[in-house]
mmCIF file with all atom_site columns, C-alpha atoms in Angstrom:
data_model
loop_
_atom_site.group_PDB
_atom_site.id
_atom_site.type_symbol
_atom_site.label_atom_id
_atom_site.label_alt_id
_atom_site.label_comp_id
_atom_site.label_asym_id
_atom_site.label_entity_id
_atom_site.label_seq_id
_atom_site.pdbx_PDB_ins_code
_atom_site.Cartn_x
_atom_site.Cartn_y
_atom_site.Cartn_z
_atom_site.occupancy
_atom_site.B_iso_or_equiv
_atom_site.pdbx_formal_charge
_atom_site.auth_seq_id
_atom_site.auth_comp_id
_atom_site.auth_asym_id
_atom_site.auth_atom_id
_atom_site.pdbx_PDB_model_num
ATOM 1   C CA . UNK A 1 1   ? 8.408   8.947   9.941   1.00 70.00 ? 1   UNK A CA 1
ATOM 2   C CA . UNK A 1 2   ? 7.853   7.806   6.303   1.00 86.00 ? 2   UNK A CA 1
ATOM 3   C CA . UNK A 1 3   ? 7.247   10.158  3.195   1.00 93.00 ? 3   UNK A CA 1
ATOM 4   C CA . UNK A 1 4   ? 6.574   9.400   -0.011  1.00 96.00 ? 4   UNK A CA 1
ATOM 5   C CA . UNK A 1 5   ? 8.335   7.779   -2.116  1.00 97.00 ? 5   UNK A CA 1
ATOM 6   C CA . UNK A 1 6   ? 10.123  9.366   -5.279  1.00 95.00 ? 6   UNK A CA 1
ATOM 7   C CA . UNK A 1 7   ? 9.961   6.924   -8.125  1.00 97.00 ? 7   UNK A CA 1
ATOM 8   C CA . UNK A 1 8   ? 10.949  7.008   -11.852 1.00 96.00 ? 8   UNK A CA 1
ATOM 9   C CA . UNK A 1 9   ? 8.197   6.781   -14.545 1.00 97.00 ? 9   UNK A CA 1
ATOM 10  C CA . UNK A 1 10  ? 6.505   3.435   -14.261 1.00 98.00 ? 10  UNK A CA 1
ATOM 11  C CA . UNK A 1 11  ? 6.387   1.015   -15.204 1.00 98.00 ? 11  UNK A CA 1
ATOM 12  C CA . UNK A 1 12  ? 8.280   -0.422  -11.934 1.00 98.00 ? 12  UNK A CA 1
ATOM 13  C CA . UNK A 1 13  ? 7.169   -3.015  -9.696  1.00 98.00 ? 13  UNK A CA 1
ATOM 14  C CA . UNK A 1 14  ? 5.584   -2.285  -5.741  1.00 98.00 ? 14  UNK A CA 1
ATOM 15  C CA . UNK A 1 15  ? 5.436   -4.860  -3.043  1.00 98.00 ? 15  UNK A CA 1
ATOM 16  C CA . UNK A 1 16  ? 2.721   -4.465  -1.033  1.00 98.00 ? 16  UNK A CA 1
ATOM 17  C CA . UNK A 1 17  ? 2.743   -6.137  2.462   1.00 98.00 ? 17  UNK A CA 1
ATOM 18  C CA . UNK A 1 18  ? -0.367  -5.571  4.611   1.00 98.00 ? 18  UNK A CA 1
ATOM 19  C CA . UNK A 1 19  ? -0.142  -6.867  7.984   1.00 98.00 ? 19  UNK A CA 1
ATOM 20  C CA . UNK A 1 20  ? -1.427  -7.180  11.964  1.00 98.00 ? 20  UNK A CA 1
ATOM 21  C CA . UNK A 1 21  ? 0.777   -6.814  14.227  1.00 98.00 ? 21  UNK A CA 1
ATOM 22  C CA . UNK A 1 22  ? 0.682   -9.221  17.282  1.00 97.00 ? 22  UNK A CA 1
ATOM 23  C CA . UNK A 1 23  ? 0.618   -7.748  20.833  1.00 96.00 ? 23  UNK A CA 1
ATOM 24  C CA . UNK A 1 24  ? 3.770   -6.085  22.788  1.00 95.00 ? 24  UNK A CA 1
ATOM 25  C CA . UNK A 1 25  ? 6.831   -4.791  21.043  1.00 95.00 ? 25  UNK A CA 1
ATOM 26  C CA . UNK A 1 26  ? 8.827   -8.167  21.283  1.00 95.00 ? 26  UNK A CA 1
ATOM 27  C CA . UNK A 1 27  ? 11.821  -6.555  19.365  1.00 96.00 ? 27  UNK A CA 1
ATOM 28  C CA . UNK A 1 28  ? 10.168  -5.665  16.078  1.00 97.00 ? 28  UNK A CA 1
ATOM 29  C CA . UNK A 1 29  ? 10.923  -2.191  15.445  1.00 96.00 ? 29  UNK A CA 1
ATOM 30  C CA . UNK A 1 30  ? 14.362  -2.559  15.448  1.00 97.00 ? 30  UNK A CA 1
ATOM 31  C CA . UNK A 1 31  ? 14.788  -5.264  13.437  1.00 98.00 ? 31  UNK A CA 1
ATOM 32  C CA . UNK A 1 32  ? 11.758  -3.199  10.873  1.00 96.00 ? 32  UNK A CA 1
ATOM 33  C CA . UNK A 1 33  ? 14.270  -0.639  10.745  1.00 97.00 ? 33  UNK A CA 1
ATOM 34  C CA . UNK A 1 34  ? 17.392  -2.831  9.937   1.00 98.00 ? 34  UNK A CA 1
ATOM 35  C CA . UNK A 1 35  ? 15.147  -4.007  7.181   1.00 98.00 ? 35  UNK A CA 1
ATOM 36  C CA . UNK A 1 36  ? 14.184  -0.695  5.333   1.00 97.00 ? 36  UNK A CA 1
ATOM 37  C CA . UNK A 1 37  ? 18.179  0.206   5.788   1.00 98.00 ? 37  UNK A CA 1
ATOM 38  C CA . UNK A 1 38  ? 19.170  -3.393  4.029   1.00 98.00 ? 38  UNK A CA 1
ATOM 39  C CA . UNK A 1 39  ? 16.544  -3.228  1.719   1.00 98.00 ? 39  UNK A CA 1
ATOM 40  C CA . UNK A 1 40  ? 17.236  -0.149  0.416   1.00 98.00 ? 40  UNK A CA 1
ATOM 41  C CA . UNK A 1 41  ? 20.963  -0.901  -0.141  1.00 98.00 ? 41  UNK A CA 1
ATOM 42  C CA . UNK A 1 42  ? 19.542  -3.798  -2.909  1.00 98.00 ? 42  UNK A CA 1
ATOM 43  C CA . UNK A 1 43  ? 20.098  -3.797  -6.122  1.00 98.00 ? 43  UNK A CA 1
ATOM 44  C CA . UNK A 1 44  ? 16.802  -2.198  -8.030  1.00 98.00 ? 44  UNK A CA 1
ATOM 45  C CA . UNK A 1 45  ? 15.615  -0.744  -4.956  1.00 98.00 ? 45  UNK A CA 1
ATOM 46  C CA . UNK A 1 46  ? 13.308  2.145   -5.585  1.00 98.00 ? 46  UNK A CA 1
ATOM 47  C CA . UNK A 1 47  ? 12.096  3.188   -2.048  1.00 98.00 ? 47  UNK A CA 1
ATOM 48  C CA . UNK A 1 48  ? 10.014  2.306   0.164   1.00 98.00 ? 48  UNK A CA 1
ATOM 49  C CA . UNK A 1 49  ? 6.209   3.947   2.299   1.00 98.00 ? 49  UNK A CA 1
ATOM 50  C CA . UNK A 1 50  ? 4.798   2.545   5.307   1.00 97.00 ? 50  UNK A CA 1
ATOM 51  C CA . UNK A 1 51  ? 2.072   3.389   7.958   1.00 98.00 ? 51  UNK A CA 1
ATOM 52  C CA . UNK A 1 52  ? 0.640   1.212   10.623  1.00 97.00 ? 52  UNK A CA 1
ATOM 53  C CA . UNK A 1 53  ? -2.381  2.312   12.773  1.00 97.00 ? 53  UNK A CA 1
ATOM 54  C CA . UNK A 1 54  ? -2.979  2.682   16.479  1.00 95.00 ? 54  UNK A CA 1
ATOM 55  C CA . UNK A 1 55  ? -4.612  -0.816  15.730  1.00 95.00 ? 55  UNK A CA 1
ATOM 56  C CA . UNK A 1 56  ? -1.951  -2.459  15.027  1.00 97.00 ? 56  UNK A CA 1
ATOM 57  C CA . UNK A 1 57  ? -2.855  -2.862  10.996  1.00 98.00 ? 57  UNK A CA 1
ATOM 58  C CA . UNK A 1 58  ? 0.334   -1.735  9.092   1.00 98.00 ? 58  UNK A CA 1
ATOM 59  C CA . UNK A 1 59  ? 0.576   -1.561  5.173   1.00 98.00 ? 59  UNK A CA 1
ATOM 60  C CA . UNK A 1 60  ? 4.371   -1.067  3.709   1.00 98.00 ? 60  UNK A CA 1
ATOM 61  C CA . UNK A 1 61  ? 4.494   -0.712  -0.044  1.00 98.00 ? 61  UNK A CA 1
ATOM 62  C CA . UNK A 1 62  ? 8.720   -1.021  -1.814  1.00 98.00 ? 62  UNK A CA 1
ATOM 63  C CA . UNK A 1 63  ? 9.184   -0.223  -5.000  1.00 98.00 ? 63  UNK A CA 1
ATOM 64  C CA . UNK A 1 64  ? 11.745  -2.327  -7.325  1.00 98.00 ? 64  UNK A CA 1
ATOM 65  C CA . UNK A 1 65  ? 13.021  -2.329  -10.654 1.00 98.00 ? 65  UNK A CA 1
ATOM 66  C CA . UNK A 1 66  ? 12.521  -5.708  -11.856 1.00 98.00 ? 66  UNK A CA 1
ATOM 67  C CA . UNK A 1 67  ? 10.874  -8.586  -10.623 1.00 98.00 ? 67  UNK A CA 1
ATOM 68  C CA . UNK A 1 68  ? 14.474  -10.552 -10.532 1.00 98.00 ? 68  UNK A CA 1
ATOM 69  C CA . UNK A 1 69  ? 15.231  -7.319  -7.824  1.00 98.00 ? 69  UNK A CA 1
ATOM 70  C CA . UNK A 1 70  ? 12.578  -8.287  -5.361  1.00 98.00 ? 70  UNK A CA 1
ATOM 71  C CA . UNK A 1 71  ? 13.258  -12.003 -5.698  1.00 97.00 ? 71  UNK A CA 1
ATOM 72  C CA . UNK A 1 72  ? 17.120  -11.286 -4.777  1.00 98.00 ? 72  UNK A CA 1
ATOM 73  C CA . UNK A 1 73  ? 15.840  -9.320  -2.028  1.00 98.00 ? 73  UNK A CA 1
ATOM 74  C CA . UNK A 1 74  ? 13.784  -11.942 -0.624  1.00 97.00 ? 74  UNK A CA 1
ATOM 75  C CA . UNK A 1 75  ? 16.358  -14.348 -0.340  1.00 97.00 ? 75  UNK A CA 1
ATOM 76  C CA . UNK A 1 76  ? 18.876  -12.649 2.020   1.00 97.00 ? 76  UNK A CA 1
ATOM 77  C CA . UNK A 1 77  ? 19.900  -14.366 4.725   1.00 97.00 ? 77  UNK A CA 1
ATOM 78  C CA . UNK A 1 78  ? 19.130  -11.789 7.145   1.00 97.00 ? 78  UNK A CA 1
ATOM 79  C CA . UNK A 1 79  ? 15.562  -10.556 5.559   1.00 97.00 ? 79  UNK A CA 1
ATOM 80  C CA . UNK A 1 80  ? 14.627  -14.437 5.681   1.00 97.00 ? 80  UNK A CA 1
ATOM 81  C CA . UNK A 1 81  ? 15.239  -14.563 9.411   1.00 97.00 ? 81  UNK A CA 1
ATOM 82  C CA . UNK A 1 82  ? 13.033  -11.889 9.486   1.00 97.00 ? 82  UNK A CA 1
ATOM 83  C CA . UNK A 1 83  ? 10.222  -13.123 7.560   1.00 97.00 ? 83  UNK A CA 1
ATOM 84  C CA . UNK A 1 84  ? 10.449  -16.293 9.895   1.00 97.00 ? 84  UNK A CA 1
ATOM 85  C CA . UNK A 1 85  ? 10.311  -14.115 12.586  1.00 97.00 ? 85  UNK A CA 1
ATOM 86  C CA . UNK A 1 86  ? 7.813   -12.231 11.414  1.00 97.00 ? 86  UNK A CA 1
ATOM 87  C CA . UNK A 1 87  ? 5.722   -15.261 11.105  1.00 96.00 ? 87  UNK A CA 1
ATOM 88  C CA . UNK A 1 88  ? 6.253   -16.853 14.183  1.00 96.00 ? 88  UNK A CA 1
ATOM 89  C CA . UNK A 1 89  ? 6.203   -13.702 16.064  1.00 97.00 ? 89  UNK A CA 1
ATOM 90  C CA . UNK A 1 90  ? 5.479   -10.276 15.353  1.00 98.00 ? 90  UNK A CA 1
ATOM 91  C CA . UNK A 1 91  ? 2.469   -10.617 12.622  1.00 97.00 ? 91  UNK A CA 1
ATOM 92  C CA . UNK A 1 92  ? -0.758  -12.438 13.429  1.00 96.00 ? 92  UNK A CA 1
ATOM 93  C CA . UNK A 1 93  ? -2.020  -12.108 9.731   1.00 96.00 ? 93  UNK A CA 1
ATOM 94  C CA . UNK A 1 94  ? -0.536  -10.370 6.291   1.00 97.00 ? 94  UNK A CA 1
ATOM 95  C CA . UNK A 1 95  ? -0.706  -10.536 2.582   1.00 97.00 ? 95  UNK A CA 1
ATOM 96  C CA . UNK A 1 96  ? 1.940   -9.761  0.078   1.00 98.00 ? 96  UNK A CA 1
ATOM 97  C CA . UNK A 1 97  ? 1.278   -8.551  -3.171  1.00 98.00 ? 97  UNK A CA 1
ATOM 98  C CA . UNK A 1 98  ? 3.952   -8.090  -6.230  1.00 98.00 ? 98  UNK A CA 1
ATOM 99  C CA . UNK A 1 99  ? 2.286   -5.375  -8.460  1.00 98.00 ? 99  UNK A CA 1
ATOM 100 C CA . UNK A 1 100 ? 3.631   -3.557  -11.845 1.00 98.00 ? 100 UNK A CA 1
ATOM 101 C CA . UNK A 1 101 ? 2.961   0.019   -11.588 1.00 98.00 ? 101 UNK A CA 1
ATOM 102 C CA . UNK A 1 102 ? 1.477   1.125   -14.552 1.00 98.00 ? 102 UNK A CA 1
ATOM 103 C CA . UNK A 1 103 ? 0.573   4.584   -14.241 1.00 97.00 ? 103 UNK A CA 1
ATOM 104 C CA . UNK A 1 104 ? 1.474   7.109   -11.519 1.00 97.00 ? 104 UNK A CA 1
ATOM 105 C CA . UNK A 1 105 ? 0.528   10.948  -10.827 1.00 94.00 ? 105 UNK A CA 1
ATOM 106 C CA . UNK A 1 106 ? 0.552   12.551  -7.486  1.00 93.00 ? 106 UNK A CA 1
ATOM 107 C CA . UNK A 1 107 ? -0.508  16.820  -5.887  1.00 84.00 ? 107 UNK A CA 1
ATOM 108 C CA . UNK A 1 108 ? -0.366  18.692  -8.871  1.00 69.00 ? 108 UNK A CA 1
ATOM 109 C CA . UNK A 1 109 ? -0.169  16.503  -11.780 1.00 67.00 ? 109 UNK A CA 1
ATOM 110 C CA . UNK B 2 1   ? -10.167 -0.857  11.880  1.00 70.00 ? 1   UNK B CA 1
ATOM 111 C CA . UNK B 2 2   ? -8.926  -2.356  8.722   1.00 86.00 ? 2   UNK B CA 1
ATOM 112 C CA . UNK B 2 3   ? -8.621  -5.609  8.156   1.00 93.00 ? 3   UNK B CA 1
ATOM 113 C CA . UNK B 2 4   ? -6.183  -7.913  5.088   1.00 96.00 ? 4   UNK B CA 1
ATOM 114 C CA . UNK B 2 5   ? -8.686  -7.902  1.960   1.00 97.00 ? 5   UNK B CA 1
ATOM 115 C CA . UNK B 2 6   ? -9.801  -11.106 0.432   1.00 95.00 ? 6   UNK B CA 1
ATOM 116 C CA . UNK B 2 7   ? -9.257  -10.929 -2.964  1.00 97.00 ? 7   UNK B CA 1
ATOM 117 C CA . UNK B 2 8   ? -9.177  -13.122 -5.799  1.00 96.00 ? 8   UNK B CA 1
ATOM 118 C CA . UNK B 2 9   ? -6.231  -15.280 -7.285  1.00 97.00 ? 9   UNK B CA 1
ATOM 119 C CA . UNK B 2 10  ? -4.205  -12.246 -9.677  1.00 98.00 ? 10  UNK B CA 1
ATOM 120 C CA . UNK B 2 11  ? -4.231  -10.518 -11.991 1.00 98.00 ? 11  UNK B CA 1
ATOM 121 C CA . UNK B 2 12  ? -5.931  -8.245  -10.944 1.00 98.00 ? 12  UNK B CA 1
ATOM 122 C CA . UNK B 2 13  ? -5.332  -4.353  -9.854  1.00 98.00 ? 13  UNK B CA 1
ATOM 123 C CA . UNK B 2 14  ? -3.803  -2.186  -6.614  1.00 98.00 ? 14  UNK B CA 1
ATOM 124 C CA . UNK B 2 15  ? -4.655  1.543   -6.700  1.00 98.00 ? 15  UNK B CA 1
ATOM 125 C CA . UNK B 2 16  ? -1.665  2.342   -3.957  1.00 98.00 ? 16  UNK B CA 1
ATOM 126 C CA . UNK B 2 17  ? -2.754  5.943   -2.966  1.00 98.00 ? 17  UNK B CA 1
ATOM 127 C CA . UNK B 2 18  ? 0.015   7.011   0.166   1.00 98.00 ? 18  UNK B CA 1
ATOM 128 C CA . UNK B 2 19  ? -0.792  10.912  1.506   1.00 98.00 ? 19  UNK B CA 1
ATOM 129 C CA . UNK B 2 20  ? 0.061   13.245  4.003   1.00 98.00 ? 20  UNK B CA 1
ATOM 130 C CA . UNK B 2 21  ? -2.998  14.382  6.088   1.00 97.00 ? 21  UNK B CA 1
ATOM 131 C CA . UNK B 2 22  ? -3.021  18.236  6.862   1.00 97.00 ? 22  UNK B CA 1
ATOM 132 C CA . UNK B 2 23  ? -3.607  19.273  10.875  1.00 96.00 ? 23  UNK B CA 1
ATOM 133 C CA . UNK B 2 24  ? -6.884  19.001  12.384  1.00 95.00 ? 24  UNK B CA 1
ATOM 134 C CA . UNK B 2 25  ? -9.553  16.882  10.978  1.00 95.00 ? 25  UNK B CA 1
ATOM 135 C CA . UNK B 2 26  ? -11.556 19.353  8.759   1.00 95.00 ? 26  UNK B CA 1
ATOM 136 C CA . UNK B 2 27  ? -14.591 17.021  7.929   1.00 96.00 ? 27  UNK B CA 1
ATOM 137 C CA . UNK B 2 28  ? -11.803 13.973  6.795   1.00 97.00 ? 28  UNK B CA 1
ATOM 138 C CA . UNK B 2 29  ? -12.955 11.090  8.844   1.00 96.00 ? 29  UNK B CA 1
ATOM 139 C CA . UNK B 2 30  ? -16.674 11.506  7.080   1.00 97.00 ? 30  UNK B CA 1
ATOM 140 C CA . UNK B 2 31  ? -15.789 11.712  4.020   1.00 98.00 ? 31  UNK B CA 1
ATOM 141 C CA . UNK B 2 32  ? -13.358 8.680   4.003   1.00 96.00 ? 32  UNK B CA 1
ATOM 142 C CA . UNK B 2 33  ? -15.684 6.826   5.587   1.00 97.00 ? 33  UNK B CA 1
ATOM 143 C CA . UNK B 2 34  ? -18.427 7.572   2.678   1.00 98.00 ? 34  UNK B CA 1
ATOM 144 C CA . UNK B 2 35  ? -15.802 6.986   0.236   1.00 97.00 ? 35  UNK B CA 1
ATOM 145 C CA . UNK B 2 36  ? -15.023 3.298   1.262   1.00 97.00 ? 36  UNK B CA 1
ATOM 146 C CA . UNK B 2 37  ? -18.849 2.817   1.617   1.00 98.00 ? 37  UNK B CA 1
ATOM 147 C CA . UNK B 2 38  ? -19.469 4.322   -1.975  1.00 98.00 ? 38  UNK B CA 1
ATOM 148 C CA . UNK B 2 39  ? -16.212 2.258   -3.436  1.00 98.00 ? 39  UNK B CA 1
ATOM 149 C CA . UNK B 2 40  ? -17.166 -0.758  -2.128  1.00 98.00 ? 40  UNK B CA 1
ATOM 150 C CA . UNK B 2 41  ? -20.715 -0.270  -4.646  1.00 98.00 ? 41  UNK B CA 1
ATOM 151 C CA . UNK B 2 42  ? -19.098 0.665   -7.346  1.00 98.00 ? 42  UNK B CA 1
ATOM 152 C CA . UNK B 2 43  ? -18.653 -2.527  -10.278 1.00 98.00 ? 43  UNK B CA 1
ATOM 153 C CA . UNK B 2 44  ? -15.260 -4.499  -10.206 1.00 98.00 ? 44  UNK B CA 1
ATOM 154 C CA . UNK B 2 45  ? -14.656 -3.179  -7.279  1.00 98.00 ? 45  UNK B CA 1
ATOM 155 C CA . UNK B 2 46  ? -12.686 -6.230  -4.910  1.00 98.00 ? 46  UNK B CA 1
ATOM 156 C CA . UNK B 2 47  ? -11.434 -4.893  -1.578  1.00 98.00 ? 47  UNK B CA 1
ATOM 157 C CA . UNK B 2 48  ? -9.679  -1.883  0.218   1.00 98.00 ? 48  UNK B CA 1
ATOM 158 C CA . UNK B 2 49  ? -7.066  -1.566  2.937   1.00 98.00 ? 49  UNK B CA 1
ATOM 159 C CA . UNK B 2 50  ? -5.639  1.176   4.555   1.00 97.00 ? 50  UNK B CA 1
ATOM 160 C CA . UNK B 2 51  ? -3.114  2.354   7.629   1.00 98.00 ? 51  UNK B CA 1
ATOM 161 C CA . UNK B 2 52  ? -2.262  5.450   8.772   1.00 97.00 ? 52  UNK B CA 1
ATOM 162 C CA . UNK B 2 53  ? -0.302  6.016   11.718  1.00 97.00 ? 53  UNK B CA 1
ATOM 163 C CA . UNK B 2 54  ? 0.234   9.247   14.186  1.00 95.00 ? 54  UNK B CA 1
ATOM 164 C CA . UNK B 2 55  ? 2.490   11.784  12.105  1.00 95.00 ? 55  UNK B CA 1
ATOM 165 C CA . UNK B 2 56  ? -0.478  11.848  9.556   1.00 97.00 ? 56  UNK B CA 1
ATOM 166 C CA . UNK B 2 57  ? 0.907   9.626   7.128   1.00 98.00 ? 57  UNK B CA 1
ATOM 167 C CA . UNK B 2 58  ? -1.060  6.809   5.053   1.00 98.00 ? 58  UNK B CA 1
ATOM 168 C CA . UNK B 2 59  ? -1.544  4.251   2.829   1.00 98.00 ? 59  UNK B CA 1
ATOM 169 C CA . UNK B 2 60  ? -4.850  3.098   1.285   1.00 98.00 ? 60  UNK B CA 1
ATOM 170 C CA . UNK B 2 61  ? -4.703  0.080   -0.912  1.00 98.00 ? 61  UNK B CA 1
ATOM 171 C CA . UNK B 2 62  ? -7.878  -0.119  -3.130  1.00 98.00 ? 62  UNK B CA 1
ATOM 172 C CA . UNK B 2 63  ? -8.105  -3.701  -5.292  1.00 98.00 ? 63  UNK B CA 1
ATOM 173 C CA . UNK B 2 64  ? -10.367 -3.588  -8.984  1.00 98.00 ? 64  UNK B CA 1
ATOM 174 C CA . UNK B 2 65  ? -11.131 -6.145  -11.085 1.00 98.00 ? 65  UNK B CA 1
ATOM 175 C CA . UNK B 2 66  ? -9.870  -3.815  -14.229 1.00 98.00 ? 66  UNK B CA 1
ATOM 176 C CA . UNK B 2 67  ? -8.304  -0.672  -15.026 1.00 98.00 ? 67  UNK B CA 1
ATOM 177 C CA . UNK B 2 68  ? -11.974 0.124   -16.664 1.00 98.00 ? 68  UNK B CA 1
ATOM 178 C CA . UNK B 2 69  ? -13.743 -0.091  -13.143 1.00 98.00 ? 69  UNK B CA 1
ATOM 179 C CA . UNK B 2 70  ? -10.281 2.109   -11.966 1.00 98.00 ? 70  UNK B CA 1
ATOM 180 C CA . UNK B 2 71  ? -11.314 4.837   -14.507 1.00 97.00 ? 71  UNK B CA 1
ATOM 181 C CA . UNK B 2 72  ? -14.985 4.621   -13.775 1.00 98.00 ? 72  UNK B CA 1
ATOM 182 C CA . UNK B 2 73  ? -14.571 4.984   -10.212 1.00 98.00 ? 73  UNK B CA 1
ATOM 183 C CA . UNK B 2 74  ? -12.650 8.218   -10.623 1.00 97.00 ? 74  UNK B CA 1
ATOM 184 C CA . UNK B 2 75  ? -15.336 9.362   -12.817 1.00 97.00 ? 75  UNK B CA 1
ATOM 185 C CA . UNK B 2 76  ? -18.458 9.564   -9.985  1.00 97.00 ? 76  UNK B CA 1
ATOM 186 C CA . UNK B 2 77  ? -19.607 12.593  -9.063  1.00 97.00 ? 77  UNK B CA 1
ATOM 187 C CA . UNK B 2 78  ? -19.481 12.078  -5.205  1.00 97.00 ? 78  UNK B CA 1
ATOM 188 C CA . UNK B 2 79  ? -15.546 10.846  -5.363  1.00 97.00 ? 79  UNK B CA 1
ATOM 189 C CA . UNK B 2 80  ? -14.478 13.746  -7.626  1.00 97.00 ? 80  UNK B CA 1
ATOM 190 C CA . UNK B 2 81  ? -15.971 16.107  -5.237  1.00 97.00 ? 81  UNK B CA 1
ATOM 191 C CA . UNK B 2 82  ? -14.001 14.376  -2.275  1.00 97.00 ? 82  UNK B CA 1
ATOM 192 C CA . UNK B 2 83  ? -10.870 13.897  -4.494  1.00 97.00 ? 83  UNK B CA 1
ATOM 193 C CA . UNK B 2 84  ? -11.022 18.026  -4.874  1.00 97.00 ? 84  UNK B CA 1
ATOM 194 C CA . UNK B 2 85  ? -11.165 18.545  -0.974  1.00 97.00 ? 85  UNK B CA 1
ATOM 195 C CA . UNK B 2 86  ? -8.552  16.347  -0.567  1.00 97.00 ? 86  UNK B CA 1
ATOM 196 C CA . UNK B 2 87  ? -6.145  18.600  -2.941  1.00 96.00 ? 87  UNK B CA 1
ATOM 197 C CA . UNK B 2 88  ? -7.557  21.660  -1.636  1.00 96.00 ? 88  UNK B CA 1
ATOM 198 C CA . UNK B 2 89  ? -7.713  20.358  2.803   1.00 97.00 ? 89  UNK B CA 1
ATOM 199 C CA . UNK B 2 90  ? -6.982  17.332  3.349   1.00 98.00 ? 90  UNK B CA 1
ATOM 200 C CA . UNK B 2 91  ? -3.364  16.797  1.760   1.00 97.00 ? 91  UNK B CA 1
ATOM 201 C CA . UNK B 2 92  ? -0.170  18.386  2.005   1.00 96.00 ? 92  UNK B CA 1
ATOM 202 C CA . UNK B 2 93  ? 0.914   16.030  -0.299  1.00 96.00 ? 93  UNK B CA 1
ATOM 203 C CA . UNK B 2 94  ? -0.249  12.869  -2.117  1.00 97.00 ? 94  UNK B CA 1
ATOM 204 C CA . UNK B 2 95  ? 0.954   9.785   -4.846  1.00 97.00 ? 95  UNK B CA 1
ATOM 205 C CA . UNK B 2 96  ? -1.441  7.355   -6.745  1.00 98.00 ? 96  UNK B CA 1
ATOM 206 C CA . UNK B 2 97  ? 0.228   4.636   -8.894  1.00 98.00 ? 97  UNK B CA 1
ATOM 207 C CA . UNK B 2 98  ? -2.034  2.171   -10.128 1.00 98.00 ? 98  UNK B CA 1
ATOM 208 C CA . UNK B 2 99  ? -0.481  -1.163  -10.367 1.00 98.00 ? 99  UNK B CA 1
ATOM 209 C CA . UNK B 2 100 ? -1.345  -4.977  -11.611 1.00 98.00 ? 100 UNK B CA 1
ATOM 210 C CA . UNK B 2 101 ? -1.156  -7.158  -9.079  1.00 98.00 ? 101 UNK B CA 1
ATOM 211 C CA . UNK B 2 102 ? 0.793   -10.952 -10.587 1.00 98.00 ? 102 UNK B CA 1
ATOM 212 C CA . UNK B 2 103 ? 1.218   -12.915 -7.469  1.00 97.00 ? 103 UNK B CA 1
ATOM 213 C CA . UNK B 2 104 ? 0.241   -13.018 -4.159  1.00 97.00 ? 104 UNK B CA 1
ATOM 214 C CA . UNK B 2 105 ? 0.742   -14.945 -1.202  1.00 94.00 ? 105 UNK B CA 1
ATOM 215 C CA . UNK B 2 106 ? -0.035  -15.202 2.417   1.00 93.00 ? 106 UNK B CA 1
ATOM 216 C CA . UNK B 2 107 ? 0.681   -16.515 5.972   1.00 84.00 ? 107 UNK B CA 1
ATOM 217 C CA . UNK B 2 108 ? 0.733   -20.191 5.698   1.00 69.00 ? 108 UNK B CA 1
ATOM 218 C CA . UNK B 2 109 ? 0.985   -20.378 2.196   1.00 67.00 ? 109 UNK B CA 1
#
């Protein structure tokens, strides 16, 4: 189950990735869940939110430090077989954005 | 069902709004639906995705041409009225960071 995210004061950077999954399970949520435990041992890791409907249509939002932070993280040898697997496999579309958070406020503020 | 927006080569900007839905559905599923319908009018406005899965927990990714049309949007009557219920109902908790989007990619490029 995700939560939200506690983040410093922006600004900080968010990676959006918006996808569809593919049908069947074909051994994606394990390796998903490797990934949010490798990514969060990076350097500038922030945290990280995700939610995918019933339909298969999944956003997952991480939040960095710097923009040299999610470039390191994209180039580790294990996240990269992922993303090839990802595209080959497990995601029939996504998008990813690299955003600077400018502003933030959440319940309450 | 949400599909991967189509949105223009950045910059341009995210407003990455993750909550926690209450129980039971209290009138939400109108509501939301009259808010995409009433975003999607509103000027600068570029594209919306959002996910939520089974424990209640979701992302909605709204895309503006400029922190302006952000501000504007806020501002109408109709979406300040739904942005009360959802303190008051709909949330048990809730974080909007609005971002600037500087690259994107997507599968196959």
């Amino acid at each position: 189950m995700s939560t939200i995210a506690t983040t410093p004061e922006p600004p900080y950077y968010a990676v959006i990735f918006t996808s569809q999954r593919t049908e069947g399970e074909r051994g994606y949520a394990k390796v998903a869940e490797r990934m949010a435990e490798l990514a969060a041992q990076q350097p500038g890791y922030l945290g990280m939110e995700t939610a995918r409907g019933a339909d298969g249509f999944g956003i997952t939002v991480s939040y960095w430090s710097s923009l040299e932070a999610i470039s390191a993280w994209k180039r580790v040898g294990e996240h990269q077989a992922a993303q090839e697997a990802g595209k080959n496999t497990w995601y029939s579309d996504y998008h990813l954005r690299i955003s600077r958070v400018e502003r933030a406020y959440g319940l309450g503020t």
